[in-house]
Short mmCIF file of N, CA, C and O in Angstrom, two decimals:
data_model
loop_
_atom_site.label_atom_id
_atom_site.label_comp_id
_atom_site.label_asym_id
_atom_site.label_seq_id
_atom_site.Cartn_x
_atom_site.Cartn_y
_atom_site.Cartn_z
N UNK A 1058 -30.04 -21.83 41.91
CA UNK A 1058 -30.21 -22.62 40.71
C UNK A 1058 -28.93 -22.56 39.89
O UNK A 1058 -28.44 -21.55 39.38
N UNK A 1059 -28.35 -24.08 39.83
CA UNK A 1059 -27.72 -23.71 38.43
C UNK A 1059 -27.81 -24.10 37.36
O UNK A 1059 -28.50 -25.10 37.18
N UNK A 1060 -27.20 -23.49 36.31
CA UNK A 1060 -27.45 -23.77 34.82
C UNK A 1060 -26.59 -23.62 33.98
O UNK A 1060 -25.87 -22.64 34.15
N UNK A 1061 -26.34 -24.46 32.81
CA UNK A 1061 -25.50 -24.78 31.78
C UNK A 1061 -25.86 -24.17 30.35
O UNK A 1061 -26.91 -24.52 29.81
N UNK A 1062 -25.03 -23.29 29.76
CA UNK A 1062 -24.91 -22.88 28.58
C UNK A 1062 -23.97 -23.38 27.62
O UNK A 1062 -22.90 -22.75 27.62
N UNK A 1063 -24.06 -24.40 26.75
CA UNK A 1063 -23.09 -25.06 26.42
C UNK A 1063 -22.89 -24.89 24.84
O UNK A 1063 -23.80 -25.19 24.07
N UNK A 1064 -21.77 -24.43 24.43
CA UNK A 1064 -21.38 -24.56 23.15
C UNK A 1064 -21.36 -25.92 22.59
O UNK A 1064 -21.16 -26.75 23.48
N UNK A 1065 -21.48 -26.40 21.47
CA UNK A 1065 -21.01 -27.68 21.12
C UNK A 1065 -20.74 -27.76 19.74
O UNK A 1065 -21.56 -27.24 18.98
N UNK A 1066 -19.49 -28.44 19.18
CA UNK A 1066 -18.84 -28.55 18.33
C UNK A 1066 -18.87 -27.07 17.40
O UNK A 1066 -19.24 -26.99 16.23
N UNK A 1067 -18.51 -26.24 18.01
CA UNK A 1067 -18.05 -25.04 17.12
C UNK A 1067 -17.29 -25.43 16.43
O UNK A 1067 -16.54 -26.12 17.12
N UNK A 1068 -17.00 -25.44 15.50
CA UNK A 1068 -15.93 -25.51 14.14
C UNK A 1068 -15.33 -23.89 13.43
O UNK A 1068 -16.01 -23.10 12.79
N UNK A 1069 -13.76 -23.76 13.82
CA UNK A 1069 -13.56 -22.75 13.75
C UNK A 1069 -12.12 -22.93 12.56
O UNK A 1069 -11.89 -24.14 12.45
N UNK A 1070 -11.56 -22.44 12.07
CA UNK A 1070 -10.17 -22.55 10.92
C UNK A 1070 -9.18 -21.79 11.46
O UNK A 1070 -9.25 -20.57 11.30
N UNK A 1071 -8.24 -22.27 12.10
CA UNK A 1071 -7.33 -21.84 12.67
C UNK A 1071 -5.61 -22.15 12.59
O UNK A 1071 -5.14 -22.89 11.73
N UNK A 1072 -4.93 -21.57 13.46
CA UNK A 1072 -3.80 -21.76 12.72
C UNK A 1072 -2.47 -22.06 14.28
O UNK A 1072 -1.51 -21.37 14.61
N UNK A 1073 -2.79 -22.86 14.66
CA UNK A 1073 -2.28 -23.41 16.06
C UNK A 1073 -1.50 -24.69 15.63
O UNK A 1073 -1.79 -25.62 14.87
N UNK A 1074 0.03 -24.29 16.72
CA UNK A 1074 0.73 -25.48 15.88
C UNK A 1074 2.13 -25.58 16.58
O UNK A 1074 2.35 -24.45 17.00
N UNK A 1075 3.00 -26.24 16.85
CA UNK A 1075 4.29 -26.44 16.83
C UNK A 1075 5.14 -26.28 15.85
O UNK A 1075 6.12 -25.54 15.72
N UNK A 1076 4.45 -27.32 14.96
CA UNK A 1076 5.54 -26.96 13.45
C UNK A 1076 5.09 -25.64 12.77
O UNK A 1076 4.05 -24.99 12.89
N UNK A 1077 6.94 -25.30 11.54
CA UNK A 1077 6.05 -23.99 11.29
C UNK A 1077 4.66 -24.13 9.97
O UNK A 1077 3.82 -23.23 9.85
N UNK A 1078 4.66 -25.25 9.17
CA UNK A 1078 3.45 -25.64 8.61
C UNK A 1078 1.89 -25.50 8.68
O UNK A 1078 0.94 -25.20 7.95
N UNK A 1079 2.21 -25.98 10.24
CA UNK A 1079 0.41 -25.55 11.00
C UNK A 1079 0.51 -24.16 11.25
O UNK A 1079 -0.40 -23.74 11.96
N UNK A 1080 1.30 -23.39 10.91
CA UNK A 1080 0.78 -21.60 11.28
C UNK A 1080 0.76 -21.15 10.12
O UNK A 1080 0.35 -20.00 9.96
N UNK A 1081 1.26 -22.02 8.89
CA UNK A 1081 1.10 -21.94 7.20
C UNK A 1081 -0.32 -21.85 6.76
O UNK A 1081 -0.91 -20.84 6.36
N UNK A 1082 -0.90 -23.37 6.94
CA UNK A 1082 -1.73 -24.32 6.77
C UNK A 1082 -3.14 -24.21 7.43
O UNK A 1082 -4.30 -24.30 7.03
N UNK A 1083 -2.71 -24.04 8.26
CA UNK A 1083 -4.13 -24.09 9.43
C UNK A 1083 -4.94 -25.44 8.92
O UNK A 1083 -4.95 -26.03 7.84
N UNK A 1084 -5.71 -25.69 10.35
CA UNK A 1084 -6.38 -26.65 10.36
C UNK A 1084 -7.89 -26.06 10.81
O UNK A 1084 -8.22 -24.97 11.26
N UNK A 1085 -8.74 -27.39 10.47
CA UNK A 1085 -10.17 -26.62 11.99
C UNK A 1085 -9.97 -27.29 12.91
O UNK A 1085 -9.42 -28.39 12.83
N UNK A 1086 -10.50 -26.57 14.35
CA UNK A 1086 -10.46 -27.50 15.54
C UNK A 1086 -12.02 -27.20 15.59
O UNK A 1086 -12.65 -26.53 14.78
N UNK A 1087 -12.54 -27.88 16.79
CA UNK A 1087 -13.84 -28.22 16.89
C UNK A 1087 -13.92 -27.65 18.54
O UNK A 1087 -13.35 -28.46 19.27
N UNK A 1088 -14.37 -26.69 19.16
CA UNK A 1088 -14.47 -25.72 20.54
C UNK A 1088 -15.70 -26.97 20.72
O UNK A 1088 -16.29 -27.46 19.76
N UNK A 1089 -15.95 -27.36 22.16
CA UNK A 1089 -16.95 -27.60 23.14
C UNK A 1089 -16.45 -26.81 24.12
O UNK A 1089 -15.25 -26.72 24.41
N UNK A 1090 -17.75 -25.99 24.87
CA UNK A 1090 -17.31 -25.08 26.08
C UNK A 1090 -19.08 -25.49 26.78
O UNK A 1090 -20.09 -25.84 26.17
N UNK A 1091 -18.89 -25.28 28.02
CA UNK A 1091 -19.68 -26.01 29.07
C UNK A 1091 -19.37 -24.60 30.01
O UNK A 1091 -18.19 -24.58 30.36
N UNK A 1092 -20.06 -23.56 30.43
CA UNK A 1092 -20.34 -22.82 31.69
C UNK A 1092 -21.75 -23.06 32.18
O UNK A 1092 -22.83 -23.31 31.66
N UNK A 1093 -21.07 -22.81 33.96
CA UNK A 1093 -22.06 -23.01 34.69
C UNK A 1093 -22.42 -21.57 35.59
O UNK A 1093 -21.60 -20.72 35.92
N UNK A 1094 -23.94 -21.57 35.89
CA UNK A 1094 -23.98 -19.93 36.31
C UNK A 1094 -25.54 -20.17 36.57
O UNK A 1094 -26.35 -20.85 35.93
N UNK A 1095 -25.68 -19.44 37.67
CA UNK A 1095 -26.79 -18.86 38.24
C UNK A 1095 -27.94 -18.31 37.13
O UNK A 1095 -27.90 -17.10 36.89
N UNK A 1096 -28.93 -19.11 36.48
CA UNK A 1096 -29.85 -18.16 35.23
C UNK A 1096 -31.30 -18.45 35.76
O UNK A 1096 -32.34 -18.66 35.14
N UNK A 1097 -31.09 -18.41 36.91
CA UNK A 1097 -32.87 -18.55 37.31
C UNK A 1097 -33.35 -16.55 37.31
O UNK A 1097 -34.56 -16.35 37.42
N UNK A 1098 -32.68 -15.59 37.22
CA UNK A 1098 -33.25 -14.60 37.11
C UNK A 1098 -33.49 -13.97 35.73
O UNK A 1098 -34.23 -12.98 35.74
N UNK A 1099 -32.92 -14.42 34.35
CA UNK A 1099 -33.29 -13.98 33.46
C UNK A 1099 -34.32 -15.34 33.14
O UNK A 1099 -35.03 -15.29 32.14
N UNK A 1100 -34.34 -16.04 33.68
CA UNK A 1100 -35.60 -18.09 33.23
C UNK A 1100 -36.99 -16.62 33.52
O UNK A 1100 -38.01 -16.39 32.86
N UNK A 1101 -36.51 -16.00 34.60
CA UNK A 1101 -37.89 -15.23 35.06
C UNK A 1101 -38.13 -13.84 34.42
O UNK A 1101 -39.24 -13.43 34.08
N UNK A 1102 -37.10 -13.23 34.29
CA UNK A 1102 -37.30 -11.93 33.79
C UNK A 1102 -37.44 -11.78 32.17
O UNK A 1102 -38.24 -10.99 31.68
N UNK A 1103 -36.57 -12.62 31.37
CA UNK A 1103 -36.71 -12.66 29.64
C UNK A 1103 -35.96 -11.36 29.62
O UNK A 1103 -36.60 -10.77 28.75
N UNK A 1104 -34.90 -10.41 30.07
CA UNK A 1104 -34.14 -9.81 29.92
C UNK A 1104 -32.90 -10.22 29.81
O UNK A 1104 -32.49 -11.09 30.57
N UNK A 1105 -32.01 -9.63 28.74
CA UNK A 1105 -30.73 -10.19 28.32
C UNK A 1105 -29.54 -9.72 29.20
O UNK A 1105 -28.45 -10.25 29.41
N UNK A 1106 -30.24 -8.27 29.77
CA UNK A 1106 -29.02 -7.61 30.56
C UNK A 1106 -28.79 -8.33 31.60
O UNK A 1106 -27.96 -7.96 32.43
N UNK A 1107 -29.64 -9.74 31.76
CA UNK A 1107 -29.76 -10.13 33.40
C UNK A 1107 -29.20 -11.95 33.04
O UNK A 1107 -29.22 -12.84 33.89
N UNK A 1108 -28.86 -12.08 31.99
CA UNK A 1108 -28.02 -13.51 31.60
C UNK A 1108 -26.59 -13.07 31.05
O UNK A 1108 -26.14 -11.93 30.98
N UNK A 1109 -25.91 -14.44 30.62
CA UNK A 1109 -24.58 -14.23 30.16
C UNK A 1109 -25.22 -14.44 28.51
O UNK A 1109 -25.89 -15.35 28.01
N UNK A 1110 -24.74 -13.35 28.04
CA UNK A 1110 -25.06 -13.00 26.51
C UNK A 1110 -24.09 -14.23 25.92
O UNK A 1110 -22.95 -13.98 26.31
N UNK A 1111 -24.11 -15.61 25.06
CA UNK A 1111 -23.54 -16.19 24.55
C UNK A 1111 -23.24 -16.12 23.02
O UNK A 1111 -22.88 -17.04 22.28
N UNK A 1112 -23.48 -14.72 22.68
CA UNK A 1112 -23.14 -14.17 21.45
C UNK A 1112 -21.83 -13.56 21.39
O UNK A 1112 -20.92 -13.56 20.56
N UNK A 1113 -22.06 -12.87 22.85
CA UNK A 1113 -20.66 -12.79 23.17
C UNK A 1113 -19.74 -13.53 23.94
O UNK A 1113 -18.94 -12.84 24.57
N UNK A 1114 -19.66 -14.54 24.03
CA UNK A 1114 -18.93 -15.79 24.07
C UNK A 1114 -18.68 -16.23 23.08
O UNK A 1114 -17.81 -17.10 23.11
N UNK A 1115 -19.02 -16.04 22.32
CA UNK A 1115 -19.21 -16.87 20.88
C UNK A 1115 -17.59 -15.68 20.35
O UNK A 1115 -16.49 -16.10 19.97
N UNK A 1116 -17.94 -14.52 20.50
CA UNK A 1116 -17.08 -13.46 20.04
C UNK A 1116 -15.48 -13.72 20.64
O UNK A 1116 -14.44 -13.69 19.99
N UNK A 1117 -15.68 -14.05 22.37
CA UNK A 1117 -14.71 -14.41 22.75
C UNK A 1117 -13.76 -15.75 22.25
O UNK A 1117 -12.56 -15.94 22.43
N UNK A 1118 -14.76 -16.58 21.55
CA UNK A 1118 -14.38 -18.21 21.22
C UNK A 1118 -13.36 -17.62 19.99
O UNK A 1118 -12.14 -17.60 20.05
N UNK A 1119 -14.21 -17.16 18.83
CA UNK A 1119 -13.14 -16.93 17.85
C UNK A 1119 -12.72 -15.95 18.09
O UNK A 1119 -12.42 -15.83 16.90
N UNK A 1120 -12.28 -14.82 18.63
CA UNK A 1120 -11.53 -13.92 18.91
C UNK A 1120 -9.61 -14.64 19.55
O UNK A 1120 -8.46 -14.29 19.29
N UNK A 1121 -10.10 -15.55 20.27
CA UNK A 1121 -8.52 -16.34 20.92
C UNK A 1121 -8.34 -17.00 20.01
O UNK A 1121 -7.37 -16.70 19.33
N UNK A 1122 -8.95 -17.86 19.70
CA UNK A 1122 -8.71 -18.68 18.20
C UNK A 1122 -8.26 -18.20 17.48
O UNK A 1122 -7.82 -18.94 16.60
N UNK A 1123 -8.07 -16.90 17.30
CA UNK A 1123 -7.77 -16.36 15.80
C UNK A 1123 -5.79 -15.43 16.32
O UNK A 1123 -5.00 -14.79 15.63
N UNK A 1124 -5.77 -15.79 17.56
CA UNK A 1124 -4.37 -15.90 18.55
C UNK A 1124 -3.79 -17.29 18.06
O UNK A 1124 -4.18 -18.41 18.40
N UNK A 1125 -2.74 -16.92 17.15
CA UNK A 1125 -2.10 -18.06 17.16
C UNK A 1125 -1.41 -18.57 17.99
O UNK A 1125 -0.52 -17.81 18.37
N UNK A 1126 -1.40 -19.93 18.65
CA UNK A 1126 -0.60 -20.27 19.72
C UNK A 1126 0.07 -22.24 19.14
O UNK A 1126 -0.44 -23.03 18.35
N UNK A 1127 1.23 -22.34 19.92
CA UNK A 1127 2.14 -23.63 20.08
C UNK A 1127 1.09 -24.76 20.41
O UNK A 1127 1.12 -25.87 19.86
N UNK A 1128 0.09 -24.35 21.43
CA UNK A 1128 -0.09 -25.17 22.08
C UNK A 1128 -1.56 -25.41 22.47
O UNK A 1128 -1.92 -24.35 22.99
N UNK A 1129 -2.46 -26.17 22.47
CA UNK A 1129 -3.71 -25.91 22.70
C UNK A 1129 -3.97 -25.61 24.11
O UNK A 1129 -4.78 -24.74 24.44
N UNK A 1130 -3.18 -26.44 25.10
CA UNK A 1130 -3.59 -26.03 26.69
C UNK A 1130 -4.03 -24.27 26.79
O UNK A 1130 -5.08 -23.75 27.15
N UNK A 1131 -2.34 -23.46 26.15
CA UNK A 1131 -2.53 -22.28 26.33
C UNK A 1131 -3.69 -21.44 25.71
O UNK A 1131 -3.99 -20.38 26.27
N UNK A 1132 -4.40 -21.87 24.51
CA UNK A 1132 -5.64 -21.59 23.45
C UNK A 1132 -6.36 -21.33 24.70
O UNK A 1132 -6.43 -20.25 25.28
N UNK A 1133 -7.16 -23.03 25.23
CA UNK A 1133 -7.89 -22.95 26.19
C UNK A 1133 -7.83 -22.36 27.82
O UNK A 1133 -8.84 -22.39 28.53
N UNK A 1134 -6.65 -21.89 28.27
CA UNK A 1134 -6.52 -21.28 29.43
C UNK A 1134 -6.53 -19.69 28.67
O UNK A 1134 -6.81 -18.94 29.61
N UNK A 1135 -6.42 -19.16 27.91
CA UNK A 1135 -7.18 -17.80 27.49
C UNK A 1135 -7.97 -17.95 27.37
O UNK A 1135 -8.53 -16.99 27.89
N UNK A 1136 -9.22 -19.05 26.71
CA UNK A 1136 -10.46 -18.75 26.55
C UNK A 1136 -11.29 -18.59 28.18
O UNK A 1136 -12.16 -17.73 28.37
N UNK A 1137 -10.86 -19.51 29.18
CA UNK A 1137 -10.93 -19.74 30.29
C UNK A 1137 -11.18 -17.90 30.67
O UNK A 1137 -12.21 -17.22 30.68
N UNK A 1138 -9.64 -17.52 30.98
CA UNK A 1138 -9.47 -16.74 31.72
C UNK A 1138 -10.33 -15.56 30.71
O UNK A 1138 -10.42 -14.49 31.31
N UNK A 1139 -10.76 -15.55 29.80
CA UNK A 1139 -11.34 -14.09 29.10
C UNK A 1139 -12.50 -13.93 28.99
O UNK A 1139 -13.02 -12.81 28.92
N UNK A 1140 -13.22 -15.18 28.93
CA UNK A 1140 -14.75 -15.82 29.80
C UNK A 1140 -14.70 -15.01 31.04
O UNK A 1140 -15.25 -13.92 31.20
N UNK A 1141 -13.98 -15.65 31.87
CA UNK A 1141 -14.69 -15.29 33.25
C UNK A 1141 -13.87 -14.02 33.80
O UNK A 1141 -14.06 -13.71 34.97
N UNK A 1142 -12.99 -13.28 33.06
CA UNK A 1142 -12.80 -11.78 32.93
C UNK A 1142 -14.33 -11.00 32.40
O UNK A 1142 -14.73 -10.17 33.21
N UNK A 1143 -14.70 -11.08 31.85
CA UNK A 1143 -16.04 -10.61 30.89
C UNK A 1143 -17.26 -11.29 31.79
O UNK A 1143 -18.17 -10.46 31.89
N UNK A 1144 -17.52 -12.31 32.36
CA UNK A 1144 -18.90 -12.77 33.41
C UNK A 1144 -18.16 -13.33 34.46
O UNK A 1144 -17.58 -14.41 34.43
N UNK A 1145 -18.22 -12.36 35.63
CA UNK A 1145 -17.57 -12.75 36.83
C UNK A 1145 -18.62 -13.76 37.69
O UNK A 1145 -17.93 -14.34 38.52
N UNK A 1146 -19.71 -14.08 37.78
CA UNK A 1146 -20.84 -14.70 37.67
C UNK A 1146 -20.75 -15.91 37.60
O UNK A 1146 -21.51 -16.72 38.14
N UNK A 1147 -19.59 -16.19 36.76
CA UNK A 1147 -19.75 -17.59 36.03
C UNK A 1147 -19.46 -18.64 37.25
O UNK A 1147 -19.30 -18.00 38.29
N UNK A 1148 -19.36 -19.80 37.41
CA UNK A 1148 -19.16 -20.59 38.66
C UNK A 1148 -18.18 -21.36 38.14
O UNK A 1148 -17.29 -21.74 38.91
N UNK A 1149 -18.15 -21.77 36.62
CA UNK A 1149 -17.47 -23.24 36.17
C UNK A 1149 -17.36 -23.00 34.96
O UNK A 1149 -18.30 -22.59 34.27
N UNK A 1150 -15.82 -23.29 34.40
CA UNK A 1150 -16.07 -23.43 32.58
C UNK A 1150 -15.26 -24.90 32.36
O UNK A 1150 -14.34 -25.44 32.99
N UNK A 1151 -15.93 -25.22 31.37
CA UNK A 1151 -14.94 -26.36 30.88
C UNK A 1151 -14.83 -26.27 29.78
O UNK A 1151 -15.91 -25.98 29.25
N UNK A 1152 -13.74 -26.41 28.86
CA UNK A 1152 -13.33 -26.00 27.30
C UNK A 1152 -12.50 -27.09 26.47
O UNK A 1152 -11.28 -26.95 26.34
N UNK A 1153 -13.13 -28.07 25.97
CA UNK A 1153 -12.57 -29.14 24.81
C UNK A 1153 -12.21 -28.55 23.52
O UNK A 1153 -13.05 -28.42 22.63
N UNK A 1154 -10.88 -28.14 23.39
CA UNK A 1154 -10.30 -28.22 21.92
C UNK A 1154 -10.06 -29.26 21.32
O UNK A 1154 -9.51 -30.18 21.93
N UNK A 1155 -10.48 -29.42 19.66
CA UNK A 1155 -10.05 -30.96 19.04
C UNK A 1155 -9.38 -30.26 17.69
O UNK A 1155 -9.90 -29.85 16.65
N UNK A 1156 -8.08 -30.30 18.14
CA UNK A 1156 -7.25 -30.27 16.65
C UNK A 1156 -7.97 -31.24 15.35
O UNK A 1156 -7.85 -32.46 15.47
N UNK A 1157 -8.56 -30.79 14.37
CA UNK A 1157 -8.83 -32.46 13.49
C UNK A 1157 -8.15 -33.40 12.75
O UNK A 1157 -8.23 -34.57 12.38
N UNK A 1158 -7.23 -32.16 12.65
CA UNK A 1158 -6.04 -32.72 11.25
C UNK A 1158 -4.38 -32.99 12.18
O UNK A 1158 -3.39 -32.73 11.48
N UNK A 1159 -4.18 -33.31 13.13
CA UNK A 1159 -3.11 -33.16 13.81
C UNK A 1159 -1.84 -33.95 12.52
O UNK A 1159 -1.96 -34.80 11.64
N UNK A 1160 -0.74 -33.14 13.00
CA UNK A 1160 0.48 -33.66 11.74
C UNK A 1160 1.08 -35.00 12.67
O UNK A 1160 1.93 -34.86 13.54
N UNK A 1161 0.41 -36.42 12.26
CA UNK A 1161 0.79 -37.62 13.00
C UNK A 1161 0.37 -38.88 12.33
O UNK A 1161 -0.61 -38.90 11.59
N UNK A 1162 0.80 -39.51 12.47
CA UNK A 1162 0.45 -40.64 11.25
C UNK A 1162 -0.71 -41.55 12.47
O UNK A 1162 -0.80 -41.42 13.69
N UNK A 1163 -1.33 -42.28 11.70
CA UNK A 1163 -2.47 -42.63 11.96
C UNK A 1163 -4.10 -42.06 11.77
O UNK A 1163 -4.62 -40.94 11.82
N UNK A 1164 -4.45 -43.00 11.60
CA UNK A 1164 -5.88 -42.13 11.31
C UNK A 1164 -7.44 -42.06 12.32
O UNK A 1164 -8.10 -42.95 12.85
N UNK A 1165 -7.62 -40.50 12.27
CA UNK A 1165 -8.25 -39.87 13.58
C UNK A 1165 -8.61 -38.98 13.73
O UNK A 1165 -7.99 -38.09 13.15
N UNK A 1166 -9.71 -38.60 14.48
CA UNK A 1166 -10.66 -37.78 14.02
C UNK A 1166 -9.75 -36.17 15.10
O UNK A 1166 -10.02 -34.97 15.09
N UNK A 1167 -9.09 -36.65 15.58
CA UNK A 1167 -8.67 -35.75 16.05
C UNK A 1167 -8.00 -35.80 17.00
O UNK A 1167 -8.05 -36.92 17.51
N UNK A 1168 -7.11 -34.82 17.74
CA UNK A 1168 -6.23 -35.07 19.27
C UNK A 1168 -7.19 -33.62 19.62
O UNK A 1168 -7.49 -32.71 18.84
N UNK A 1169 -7.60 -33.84 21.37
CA UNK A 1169 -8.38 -32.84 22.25
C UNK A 1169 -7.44 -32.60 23.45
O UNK A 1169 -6.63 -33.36 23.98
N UNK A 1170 -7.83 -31.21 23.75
CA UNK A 1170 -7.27 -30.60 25.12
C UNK A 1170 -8.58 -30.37 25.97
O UNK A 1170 -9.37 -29.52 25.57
N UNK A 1171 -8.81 -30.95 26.93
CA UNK A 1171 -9.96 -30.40 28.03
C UNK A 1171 -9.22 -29.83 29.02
O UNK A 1171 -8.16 -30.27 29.47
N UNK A 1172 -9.87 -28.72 29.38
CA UNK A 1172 -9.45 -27.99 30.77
C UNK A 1172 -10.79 -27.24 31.23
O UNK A 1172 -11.60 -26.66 30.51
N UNK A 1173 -10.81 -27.39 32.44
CA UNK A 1173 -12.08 -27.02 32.92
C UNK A 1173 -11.45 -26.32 34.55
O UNK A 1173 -10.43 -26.78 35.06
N UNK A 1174 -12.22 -25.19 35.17
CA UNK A 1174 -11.64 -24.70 36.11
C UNK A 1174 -13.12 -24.51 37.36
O UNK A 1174 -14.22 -24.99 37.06
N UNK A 1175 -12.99 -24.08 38.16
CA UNK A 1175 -14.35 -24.02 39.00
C UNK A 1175 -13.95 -22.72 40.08
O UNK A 1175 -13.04 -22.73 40.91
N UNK A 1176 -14.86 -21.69 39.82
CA UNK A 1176 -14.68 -20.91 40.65
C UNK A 1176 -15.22 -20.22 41.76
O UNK A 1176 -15.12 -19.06 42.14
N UNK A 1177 -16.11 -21.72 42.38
CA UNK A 1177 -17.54 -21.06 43.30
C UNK A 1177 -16.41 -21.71 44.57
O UNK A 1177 -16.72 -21.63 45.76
#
């Protein structure tokens, strides 16, 4: 069986940026994260030791976030790799960052990085 635990629109205040302004300033970005994983034994058991605890994912989400970085790819290839350091289990993550406030003229709800990896 598989199954999806999906974050959606986390809203976090962060400070990710090229210029030195956005590591001044900070903006929010908006986390979507999508893992995929085997949960037909805690669907049956109602034990936590036997799922991926997404509280602590949640810990991992703003924990890198709060890593200032240049670049969002690199944001999301730590969240990637520190996920599935912590639930080896996992089969699949996919991770949408949305800068909201990007420094660019035009008006928009945001610029996004998706990266998603698969490890079955």
């Amino acid at each position: 069986m598989t199954s999806k635990i999906i974050f959606e629109n986390l809203k976090i205040y962060a400070y990710h940026g090229v210029l030195p302004e956005e590591k001044i300033l900070g903006t929010y970005y908006i986390l979507n994260v999508e893992i995929h994983a085997d949960l037909q034994k805690p669907a049956e058991s109602d034990d936590l030791k036997d799922t991926i605890n997404y509280a602590e994912i949640n810990d991992i989400l703003h924990a890198e976030m709060a890593i200032s970085s240049k670049l969002l790819e690199h944001v999301c290839g730590r969240i990637i790799k520190n996920i599935k350091n912590n639930f080896p289990q996992i089969a699949f993550i996919k991770v949408k960052l949305t800068k909201t406030s990007p420094p660019m003229r035009g008006e928009m709800d945001g610029v996004s990085v998706e990266m998603e990896s698969n490890f079955s």
